[in-house]
C-alpha positions as a LaTeX table, in Angstrom:
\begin{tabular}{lrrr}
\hline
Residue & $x$ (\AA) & $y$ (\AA) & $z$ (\AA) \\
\hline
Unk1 & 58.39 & $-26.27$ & 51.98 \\
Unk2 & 59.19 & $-29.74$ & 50.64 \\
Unk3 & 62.47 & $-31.19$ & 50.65 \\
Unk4 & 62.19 & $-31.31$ & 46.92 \\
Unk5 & 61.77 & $-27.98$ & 46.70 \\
Unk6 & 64.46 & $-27.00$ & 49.03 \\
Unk7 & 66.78 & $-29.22$ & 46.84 \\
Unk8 & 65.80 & $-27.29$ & 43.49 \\
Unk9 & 67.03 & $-24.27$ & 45.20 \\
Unk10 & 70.19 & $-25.25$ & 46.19 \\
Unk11 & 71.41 & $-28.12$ & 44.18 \\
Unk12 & 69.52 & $-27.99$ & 40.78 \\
Unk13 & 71.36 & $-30.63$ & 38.36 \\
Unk14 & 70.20 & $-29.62$ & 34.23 \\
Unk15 & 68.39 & $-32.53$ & 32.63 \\
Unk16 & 67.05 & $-34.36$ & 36.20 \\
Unk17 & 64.61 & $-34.28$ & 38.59 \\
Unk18 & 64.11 & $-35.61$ & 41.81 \\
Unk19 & 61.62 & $-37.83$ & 42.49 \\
Unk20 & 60.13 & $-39.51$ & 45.70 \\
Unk21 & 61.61 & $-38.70$ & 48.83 \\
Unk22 & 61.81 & $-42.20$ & 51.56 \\
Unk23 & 62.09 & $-41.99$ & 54.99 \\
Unk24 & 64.30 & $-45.32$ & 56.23 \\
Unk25 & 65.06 & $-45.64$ & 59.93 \\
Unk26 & 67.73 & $-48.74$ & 60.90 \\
Unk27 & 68.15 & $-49.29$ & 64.08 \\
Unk28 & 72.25 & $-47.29$ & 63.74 \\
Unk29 & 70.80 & $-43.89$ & 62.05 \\
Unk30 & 67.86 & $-42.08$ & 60.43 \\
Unk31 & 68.03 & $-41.60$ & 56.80 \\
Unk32 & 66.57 & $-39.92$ & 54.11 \\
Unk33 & 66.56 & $-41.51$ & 50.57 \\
Unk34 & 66.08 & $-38.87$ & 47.92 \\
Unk35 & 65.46 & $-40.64$ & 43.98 \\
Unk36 & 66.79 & $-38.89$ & 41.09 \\
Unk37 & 65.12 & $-39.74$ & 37.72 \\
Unk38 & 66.28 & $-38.20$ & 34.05 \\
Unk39 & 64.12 & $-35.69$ & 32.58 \\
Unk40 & 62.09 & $-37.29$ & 29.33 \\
Unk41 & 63.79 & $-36.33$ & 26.24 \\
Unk42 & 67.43 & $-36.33$ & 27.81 \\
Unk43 & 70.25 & $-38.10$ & 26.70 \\
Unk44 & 72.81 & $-39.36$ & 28.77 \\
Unk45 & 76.56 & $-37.90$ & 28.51 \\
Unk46 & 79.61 & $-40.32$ & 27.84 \\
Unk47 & 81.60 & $-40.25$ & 30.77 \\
Unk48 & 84.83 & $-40.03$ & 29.08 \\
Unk49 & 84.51 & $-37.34$ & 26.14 \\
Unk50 & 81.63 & $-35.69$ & 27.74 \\
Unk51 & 79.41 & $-36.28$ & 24.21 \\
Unk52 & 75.51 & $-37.00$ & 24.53 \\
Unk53 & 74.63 & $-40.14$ & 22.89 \\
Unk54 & 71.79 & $-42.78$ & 22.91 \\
Unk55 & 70.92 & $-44.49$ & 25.61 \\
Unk56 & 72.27 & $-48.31$ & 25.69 \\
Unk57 & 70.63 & $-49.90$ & 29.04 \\
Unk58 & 70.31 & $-49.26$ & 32.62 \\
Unk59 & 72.33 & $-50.28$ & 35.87 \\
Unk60 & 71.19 & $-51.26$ & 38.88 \\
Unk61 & 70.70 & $-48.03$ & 41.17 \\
Unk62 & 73.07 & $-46.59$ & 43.50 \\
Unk63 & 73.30 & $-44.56$ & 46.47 \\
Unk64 & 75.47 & $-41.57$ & 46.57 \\
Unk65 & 76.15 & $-39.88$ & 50.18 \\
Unk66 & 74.83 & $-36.17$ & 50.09 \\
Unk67 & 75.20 & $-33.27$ & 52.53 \\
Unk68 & 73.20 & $-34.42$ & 56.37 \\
Unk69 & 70.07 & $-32.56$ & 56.75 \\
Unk70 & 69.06 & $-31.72$ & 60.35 \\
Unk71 & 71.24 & $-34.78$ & 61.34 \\
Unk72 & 69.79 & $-37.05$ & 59.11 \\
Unk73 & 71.80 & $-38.98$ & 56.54 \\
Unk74 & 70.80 & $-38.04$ & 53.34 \\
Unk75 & 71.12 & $-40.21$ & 50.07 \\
Unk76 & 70.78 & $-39.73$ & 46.17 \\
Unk77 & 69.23 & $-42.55$ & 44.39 \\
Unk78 & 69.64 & $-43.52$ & 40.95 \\
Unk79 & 70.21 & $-46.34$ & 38.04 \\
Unk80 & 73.36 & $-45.10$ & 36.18 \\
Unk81 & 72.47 & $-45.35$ & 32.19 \\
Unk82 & 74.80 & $-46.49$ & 29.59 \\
Unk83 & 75.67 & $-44.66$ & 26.56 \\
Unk84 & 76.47 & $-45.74$ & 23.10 \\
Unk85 & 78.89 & $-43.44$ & 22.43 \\
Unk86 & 80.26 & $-42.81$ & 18.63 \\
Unk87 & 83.49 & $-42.09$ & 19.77 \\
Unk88 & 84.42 & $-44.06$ & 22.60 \\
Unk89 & 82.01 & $-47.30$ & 22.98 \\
Unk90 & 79.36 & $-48.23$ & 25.63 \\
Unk91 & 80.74 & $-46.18$ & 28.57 \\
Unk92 & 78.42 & $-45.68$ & 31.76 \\
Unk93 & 77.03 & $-41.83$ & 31.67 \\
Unk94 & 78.20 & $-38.83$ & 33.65 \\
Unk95 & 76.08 & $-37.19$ & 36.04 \\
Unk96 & 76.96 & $-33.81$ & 37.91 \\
Unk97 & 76.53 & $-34.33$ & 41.29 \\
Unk98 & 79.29 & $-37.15$ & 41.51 \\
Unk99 & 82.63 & $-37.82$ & 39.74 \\
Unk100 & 83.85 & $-41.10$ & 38.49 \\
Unk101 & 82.81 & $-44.19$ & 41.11 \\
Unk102 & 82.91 & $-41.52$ & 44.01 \\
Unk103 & 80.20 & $-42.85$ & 46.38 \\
Unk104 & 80.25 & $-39.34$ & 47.65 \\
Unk105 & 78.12 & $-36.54$ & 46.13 \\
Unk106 & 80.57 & $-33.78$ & 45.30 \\
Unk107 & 78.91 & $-31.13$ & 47.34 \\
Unk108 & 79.00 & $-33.08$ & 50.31 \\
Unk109 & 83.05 & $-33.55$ & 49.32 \\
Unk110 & 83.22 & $-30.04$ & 49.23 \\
Unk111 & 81.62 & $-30.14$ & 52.71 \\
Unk112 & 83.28 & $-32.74$ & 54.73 \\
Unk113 & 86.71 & $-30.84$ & 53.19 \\
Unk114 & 85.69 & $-27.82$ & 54.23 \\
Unk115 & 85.13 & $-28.94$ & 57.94 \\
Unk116 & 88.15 & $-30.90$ & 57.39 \\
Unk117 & 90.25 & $-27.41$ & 57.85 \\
Unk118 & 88.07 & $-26.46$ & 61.37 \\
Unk119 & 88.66 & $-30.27$ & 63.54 \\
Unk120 & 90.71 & $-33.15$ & 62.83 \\
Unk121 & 89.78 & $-35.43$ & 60.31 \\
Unk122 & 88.50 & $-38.11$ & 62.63 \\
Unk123 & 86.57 & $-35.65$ & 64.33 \\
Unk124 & 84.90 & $-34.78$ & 60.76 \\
Unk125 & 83.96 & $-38.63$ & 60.63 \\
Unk126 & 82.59 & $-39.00$ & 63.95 \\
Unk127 & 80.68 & $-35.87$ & 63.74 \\
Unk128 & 78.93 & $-36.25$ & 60.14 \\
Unk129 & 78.68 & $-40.14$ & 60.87 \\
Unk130 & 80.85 & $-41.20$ & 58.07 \\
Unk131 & 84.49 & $-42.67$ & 57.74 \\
Unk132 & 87.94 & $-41.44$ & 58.20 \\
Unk133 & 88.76 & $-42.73$ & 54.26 \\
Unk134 & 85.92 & $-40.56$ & 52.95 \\
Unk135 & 86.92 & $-37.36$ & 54.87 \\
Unk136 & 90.76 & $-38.16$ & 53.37 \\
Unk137 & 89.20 & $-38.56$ & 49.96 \\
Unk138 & 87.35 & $-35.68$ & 50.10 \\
Unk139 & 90.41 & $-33.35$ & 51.55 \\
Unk140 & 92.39 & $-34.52$ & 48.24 \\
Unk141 & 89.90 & $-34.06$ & 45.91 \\
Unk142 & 89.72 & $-30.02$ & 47.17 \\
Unk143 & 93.51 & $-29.84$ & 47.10 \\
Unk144 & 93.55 & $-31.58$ & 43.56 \\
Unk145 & 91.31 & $-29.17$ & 42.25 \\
Unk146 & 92.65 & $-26.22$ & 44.40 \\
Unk147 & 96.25 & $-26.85$ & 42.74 \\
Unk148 & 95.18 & $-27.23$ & 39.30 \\
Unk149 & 93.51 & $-23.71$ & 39.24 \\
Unk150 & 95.54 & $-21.71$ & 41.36 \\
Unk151 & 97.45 & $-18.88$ & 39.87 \\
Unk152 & 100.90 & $-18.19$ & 40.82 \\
Unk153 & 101.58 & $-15.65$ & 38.68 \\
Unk154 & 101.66 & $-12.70$ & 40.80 \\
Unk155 & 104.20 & $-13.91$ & 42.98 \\
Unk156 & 107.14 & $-11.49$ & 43.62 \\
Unk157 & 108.63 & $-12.61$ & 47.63 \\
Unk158 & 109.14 & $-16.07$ & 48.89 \\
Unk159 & 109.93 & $-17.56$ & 52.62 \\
Unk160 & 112.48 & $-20.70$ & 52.65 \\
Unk161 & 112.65 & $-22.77$ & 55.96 \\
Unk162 & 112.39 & $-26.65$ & 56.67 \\
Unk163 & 110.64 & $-28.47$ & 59.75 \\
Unk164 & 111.29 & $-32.12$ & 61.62 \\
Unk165 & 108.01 & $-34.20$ & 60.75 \\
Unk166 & 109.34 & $-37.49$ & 62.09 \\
Unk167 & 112.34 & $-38.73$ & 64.22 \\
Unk168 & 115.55 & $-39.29$ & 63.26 \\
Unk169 & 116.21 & $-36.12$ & 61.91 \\
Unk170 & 113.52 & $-36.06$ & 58.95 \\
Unk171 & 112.47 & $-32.80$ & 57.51 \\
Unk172 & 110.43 & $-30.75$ & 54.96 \\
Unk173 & 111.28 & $-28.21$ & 52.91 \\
Unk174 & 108.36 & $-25.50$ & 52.63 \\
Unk175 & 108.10 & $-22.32$ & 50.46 \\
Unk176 & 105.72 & $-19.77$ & 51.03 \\
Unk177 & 103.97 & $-17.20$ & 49.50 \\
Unk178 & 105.22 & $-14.04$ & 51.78 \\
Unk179 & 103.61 & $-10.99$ & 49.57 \\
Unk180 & 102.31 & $-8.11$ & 52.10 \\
Unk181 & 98.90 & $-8.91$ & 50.13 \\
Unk182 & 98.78 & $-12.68$ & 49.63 \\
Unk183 & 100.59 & $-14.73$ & 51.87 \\
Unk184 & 100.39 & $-18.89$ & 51.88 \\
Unk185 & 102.08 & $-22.05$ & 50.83 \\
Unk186 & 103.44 & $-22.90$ & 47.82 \\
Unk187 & 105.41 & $-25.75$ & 47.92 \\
Unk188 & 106.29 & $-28.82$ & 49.84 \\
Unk189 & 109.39 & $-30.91$ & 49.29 \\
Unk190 & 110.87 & $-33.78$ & 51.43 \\
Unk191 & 114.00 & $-33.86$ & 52.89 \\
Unk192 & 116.33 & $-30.84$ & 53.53 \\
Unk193 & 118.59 & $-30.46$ & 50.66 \\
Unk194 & 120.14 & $-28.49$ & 47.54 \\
Unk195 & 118.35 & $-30.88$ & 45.46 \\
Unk196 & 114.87 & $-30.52$ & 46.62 \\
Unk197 & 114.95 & $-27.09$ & 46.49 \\
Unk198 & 116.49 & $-27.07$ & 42.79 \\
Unk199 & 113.09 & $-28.74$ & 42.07 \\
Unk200 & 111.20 & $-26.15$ & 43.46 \\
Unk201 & 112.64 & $-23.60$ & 41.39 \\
Unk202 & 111.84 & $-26.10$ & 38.74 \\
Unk203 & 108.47 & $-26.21$ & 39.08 \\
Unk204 & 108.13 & $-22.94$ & 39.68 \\
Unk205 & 109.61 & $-22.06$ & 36.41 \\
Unk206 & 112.37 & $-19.79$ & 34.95 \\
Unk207 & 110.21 & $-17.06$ & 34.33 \\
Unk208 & 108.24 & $-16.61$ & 37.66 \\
Unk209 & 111.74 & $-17.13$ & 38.86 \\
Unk210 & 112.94 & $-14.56$ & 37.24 \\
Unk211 & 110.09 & $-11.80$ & 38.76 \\
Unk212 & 110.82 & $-13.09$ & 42.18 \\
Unk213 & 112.61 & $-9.52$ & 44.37 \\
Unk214 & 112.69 & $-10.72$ & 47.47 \\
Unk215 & 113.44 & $-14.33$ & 49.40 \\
Unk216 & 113.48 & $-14.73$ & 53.15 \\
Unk217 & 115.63 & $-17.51$ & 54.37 \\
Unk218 & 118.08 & $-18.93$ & 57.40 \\
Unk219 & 121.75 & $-19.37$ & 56.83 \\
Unk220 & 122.05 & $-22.56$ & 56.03 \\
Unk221 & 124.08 & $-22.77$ & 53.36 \\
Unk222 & 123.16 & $-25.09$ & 50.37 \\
Unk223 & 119.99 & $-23.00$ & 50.73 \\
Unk224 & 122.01 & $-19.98$ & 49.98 \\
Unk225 & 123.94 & $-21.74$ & 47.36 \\
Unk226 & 120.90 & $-22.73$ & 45.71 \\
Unk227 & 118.78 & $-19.14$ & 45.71 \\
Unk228 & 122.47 & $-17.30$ & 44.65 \\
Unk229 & 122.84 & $-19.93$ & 41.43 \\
Unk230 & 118.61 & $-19.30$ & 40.16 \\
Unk231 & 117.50 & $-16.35$ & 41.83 \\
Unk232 & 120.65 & $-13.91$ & 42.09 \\
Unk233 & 118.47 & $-10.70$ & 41.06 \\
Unk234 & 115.79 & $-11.34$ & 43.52 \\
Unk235 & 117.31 & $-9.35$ & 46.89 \\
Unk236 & 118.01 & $-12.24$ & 49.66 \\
Unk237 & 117.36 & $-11.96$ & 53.53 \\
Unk238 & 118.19 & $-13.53$ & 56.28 \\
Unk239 & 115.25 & $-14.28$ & 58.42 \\
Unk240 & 115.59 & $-12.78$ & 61.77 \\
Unk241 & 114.01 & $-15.64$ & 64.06 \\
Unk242 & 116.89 & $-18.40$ & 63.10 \\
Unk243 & 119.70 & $-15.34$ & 63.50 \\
Unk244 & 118.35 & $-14.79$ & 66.86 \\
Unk245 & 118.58 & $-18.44$ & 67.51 \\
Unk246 & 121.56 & $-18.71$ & 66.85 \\
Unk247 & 122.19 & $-16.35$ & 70.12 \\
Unk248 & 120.60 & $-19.05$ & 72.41 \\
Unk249 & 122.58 & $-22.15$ & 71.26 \\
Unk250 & 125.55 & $-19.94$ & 71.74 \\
Unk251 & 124.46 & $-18.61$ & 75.64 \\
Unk252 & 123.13 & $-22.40$ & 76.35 \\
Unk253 & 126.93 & $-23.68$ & 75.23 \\
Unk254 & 128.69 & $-20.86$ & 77.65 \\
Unk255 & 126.19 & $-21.50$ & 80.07 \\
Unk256 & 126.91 & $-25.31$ & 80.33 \\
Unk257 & 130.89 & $-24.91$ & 79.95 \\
Unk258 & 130.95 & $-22.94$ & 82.56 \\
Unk259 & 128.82 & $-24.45$ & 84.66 \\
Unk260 & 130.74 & $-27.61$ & 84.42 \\
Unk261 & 134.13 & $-25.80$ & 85.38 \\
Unk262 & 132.65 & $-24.37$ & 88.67 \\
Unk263 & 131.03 & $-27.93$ & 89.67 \\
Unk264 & 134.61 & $-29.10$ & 89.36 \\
Unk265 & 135.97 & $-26.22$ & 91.47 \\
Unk266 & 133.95 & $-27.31$ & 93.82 \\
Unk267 & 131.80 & $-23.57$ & 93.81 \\
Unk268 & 128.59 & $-23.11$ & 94.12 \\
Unk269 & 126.55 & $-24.04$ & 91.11 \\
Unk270 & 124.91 & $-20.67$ & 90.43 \\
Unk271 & 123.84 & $-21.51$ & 86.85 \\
Unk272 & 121.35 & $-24.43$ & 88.31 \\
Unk273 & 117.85 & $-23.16$ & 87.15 \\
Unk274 & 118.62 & $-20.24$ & 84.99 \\
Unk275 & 118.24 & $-21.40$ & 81.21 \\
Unk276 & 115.15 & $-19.96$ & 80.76 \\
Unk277 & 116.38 & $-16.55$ & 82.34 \\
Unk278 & 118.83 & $-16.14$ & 79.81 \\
Unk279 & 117.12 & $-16.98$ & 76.57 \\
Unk280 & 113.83 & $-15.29$ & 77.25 \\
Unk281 & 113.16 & $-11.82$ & 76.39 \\
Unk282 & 113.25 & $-9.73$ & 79.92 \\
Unk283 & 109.38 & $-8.41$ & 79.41 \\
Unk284 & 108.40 & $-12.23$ & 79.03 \\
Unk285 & 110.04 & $-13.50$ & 82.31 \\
Unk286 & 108.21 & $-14.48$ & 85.29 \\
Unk287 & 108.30 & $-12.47$ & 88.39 \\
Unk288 & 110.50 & $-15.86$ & 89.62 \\
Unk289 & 112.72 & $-15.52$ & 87.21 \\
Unk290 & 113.18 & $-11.61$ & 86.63 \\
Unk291 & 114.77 & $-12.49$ & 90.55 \\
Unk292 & 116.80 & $-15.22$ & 89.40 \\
Unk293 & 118.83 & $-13.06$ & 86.43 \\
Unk294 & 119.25 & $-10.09$ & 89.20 \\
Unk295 & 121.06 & $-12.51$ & 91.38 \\
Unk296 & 123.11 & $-13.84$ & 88.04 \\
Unk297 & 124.02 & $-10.52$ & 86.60 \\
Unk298 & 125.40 & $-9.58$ & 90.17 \\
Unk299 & 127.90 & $-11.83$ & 89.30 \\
Unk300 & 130.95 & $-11.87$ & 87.04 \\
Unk301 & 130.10 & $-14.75$ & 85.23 \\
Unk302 & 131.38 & $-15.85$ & 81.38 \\
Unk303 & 127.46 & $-16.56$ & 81.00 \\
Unk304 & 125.98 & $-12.88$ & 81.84 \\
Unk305 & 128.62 & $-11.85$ & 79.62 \\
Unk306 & 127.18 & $-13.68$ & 76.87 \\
Unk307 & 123.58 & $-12.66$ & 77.98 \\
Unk308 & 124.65 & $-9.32$ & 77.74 \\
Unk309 & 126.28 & $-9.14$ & 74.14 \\
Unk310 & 122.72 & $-10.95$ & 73.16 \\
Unk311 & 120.61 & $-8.13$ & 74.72 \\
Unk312 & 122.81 & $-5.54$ & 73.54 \\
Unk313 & 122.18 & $-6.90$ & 70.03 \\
Unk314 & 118.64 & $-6.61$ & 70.21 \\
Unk315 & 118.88 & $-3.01$ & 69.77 \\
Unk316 & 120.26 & $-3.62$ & 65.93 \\
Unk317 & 116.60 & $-4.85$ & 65.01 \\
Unk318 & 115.11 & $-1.30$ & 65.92 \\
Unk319 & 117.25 & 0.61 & 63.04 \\
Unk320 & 115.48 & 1.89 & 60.07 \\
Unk321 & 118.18 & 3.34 & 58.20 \\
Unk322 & 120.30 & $-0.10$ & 56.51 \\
Unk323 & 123.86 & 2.38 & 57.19 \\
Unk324 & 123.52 & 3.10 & 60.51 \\
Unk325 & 122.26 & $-1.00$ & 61.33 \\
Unk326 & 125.39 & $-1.71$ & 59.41 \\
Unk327 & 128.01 & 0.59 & 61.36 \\
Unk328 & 126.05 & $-0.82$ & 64.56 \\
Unk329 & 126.46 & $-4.70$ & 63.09 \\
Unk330 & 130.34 & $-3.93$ & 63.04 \\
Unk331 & 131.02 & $-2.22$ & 66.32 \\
Unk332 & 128.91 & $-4.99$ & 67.85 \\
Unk333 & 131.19 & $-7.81$ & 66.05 \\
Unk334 & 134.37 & $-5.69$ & 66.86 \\
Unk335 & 133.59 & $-5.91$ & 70.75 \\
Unk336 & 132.21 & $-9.60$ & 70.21 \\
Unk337 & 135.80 & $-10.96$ & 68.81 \\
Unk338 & 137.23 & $-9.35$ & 72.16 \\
Unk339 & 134.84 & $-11.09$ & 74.40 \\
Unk340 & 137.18 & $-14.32$ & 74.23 \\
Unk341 & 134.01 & $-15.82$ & 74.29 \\
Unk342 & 134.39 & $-18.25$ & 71.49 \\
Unk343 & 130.64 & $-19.66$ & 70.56 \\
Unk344 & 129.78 & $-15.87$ & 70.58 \\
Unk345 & 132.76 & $-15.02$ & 68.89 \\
Unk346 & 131.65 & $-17.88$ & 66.50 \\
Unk347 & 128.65 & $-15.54$ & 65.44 \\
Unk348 & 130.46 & $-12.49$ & 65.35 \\
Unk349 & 132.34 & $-14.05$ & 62.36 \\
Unk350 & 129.00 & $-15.80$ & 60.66 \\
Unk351 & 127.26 & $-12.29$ & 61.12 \\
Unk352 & 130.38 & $-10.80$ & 59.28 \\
Unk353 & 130.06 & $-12.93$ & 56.52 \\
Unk354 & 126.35 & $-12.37$ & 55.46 \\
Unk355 & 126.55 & $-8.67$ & 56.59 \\
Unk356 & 124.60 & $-7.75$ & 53.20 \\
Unk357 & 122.01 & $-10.59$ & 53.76 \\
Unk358 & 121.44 & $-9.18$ & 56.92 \\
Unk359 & 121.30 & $-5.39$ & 55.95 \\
Unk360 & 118.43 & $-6.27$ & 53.39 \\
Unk361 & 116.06 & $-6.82$ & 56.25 \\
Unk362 & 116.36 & $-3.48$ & 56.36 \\
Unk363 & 115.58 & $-2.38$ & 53.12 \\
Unk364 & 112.83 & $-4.11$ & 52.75 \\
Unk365 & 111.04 & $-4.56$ & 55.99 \\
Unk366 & 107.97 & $-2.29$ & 55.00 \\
Unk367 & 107.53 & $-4.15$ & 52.08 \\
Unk368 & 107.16 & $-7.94$ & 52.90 \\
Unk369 & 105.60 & $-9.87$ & 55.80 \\
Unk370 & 109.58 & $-10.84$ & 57.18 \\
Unk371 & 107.65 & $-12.80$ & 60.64 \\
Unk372 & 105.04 & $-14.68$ & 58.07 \\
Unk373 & 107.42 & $-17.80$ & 57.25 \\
Unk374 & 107.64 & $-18.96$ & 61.82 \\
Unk375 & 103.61 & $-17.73$ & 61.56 \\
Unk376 & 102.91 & $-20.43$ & 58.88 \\
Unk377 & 105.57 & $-23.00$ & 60.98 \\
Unk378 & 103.78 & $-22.92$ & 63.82 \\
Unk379 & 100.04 & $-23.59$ & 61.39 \\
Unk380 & 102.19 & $-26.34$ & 60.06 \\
Unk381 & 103.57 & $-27.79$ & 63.06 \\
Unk382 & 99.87 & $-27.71$ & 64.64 \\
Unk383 & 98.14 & $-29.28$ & 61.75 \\
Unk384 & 100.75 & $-32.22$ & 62.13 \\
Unk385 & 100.01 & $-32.13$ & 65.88 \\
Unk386 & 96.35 & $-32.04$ & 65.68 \\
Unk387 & 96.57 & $-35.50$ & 63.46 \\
Unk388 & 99.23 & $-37.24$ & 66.21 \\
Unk389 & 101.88 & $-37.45$ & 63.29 \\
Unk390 & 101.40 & $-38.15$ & 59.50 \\
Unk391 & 103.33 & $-41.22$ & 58.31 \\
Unk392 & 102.64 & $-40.75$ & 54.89 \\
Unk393 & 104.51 & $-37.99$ & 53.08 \\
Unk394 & 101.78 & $-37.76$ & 50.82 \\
Unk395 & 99.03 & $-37.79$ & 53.07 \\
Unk396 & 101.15 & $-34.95$ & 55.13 \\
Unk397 & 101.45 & $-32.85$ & 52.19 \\
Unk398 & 97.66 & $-32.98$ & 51.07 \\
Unk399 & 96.77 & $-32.12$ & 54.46 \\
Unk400 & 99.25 & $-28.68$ & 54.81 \\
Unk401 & 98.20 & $-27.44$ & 51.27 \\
Unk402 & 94.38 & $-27.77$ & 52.44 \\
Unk403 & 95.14 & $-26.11$ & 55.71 \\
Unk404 & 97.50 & $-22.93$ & 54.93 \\
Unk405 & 97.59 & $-23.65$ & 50.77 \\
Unk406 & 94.78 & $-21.01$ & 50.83 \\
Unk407 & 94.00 & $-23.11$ & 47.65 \\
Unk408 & 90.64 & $-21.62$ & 45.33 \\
Unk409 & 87.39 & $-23.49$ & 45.32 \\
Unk410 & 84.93 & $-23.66$ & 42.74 \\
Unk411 & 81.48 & $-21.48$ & 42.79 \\
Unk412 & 78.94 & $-22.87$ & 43.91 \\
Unk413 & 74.91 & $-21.88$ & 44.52 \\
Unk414 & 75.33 & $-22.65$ & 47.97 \\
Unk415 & 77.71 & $-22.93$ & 50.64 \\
Unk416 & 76.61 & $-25.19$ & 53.37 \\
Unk417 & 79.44 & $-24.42$ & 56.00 \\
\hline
\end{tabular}
């Protein structure tokens, strides 16, 4: 089968034909130059209204970059026409397998984006033997087009939570998608405040808004400020990963106070080595330290007291019924503000005031993904990682749509990846 003939079968473009097929060999790479002629009879389309019109001249011929075959660099030639268009002038014509001044063929955008989401965008250049800029281009054209024709309309449960992306305390705000049958990102904002996420809600619009029932969130709170002023109706929960992390800032504070008034009683420093013991679940320690917290909860220590209430509130996750987590929730705070342990007692009193916020985990835990919002952190905070670092907000936030956006792309005859 002839190349020709391989290329009608795949990538057939209505009024052209391709023409002689040139084998070039430099001493860098192989290529393959493919012509492209128009079809007698057909009239080239103005490039700005999309109108046939008569022909005006020719250009000099370009090369646009198409999809490697078997290795081999591939390349469409052909002279760009001119077309006296009635409405807009002499404007050079439009042909379909590139947009604009792209030197790229959009299949092979489509493509290089489309490995773009499997390796690192360098490693998409080096591999397909083109550049970094191209593979960047090609990543925003998908996202472009994936944003303008992506529907958002059956959205009904959204995730709230903000990442670091740079130093000096620099962070994101993400929304996401957190539907039991659709879950991805919606929406990136920079920085962390009430502001940014006002224009969420304002791009989002008043009436999706208004059809949202569920939003999963941490307790920081101009986030709850914000979600109680535009989304009261929707029910709002507290997302159980940053409650429970609030548990180890409180053990590591007790851990180091007291750790500091035994050094300067001149005791034995029994704390030395045990951080990891104390905030790690018990099934995930290692054999090491599973003997380490033996030896620490054989002692009376402010620390193991601390570890203890933690544990103990563990068990509060495993309720179905939202009445009995509740009477559990108060007991457990009751014996908390007698602990005179005050950054636990500090949590008692935070878990007292967003005691509903809390109990809605509970009534609606069968019908959301609650654990999808750290899930899509931890794509996010590997897409960043797998790049070294964006600088670029903008670059940054073309790059997490494409990778967890799980943005539409346009039909096609055939899918070469």
């Amino acid at each position: 089968m002839q190349i020709k003939s391989i290329l009608n079968r795949v990538q057939l473009h209505s009024g052209f034909a391709y023409g002689a097929v040139r084998w070039r060999d430099p001493q860098t790479r192989m290529i393959l130059d493919i012509e492209i002629r128009p079809r007698k009879g057909s009239r080239p389309v103005c490039s700005k209204c999309g109108r046939p019109g008569p022909g005006y001249d020719t250009l000099r011929g370009r090369r646009f970059e198409f999809v490697p075959l078997w290795g081999l660099t591939v390349f469409f030639l052909y002279a760009l026409r001119r077309v006296d268009c009635v409405t807009c002038g002499v404007k050079v014509e439009r042909v379909p397998w590139a947009e604009g001044k792209n030197h790229l063929t959009t299949t092979y955008a489509w493509f290089l984006a489309r490995w773009a989401r499997r390796l690192s965008w360098k490693e998409v250049a080096e591999v397909f033997h083109t550049t970094w800029d191209s593979v960047y281009r090609a990543v925003a054209m998908a996202v472009a087009w994936g944003l303008a024709h992506r529907n958002l309309d059956g959205v009904t449960a959204i995730g709230i939570d903000e990442i670091a992306w740079k130093k000096g305390h620099k962070y994101l705000t993400l929304v996401y998608q957190v539907d039991a049958g659709c879950k991805r990102l919606l929406w990136i904002g920079q920085e962390r405040t009430q502001k940014t996420l006002r224009k969420f809600f304002k791009e989002f619009g008043e009436e999706r808004t208004k059809k949202l029932r569920f939003i999963c969130s941490d307790m920081w709170k101009p986030y709850l400020r914000v979600v109680a002023e535009l989304a009261g109706e929707a029910m709002h929960i507290l997302d159980r990963f940053h409650v429970m992390g609030h548990f180890g800032k409180a053990i590591d504070k007790v851990r180091a106070t007291e750790a500091r008034e035994l050094k300067a009683k001149g005791k034995e420093p029994a704390l030395t080595g045990s951080r990891w013991c104390l905030l790690k679940r018990p099934e995930n320690l290692t054999d090491k330290q599973v003997v380490k917290l033996e030896e620490l909860l054989a002692i009376n220590l402010k620390t193991v007291r601390a570890y203890l209430l933690k544990e103990d509130f563990r068990a509060f996750w495993g309720y179905r019924s939202p009445a009995w987590a509740g009477k559990f929730l108060d007991d457990w705070c009751r014996r908390t503000m007698r602990s005179r342990l005050k950054p636990m007692k500090k949590i008692a009193k935070m878990l007292r005031v967003h005691r509903e916020h809390l109990l809605n985990w509970f009534r609606c835990r069968d019908r959301i993904a609650l654990g999808a919002v750290e899930g899509f952190n931890n794509k996010v905070k590997v897409t960043t990682r797998k790049s070294y670092g964006f600088r670029n907000f903008d670059m940054l936030k073309i790059a997490l749509y494409h990778t967890v956006g799980k943005l539409p792309e346009p039909e096609s005859t055939h899918k070469f990846c």
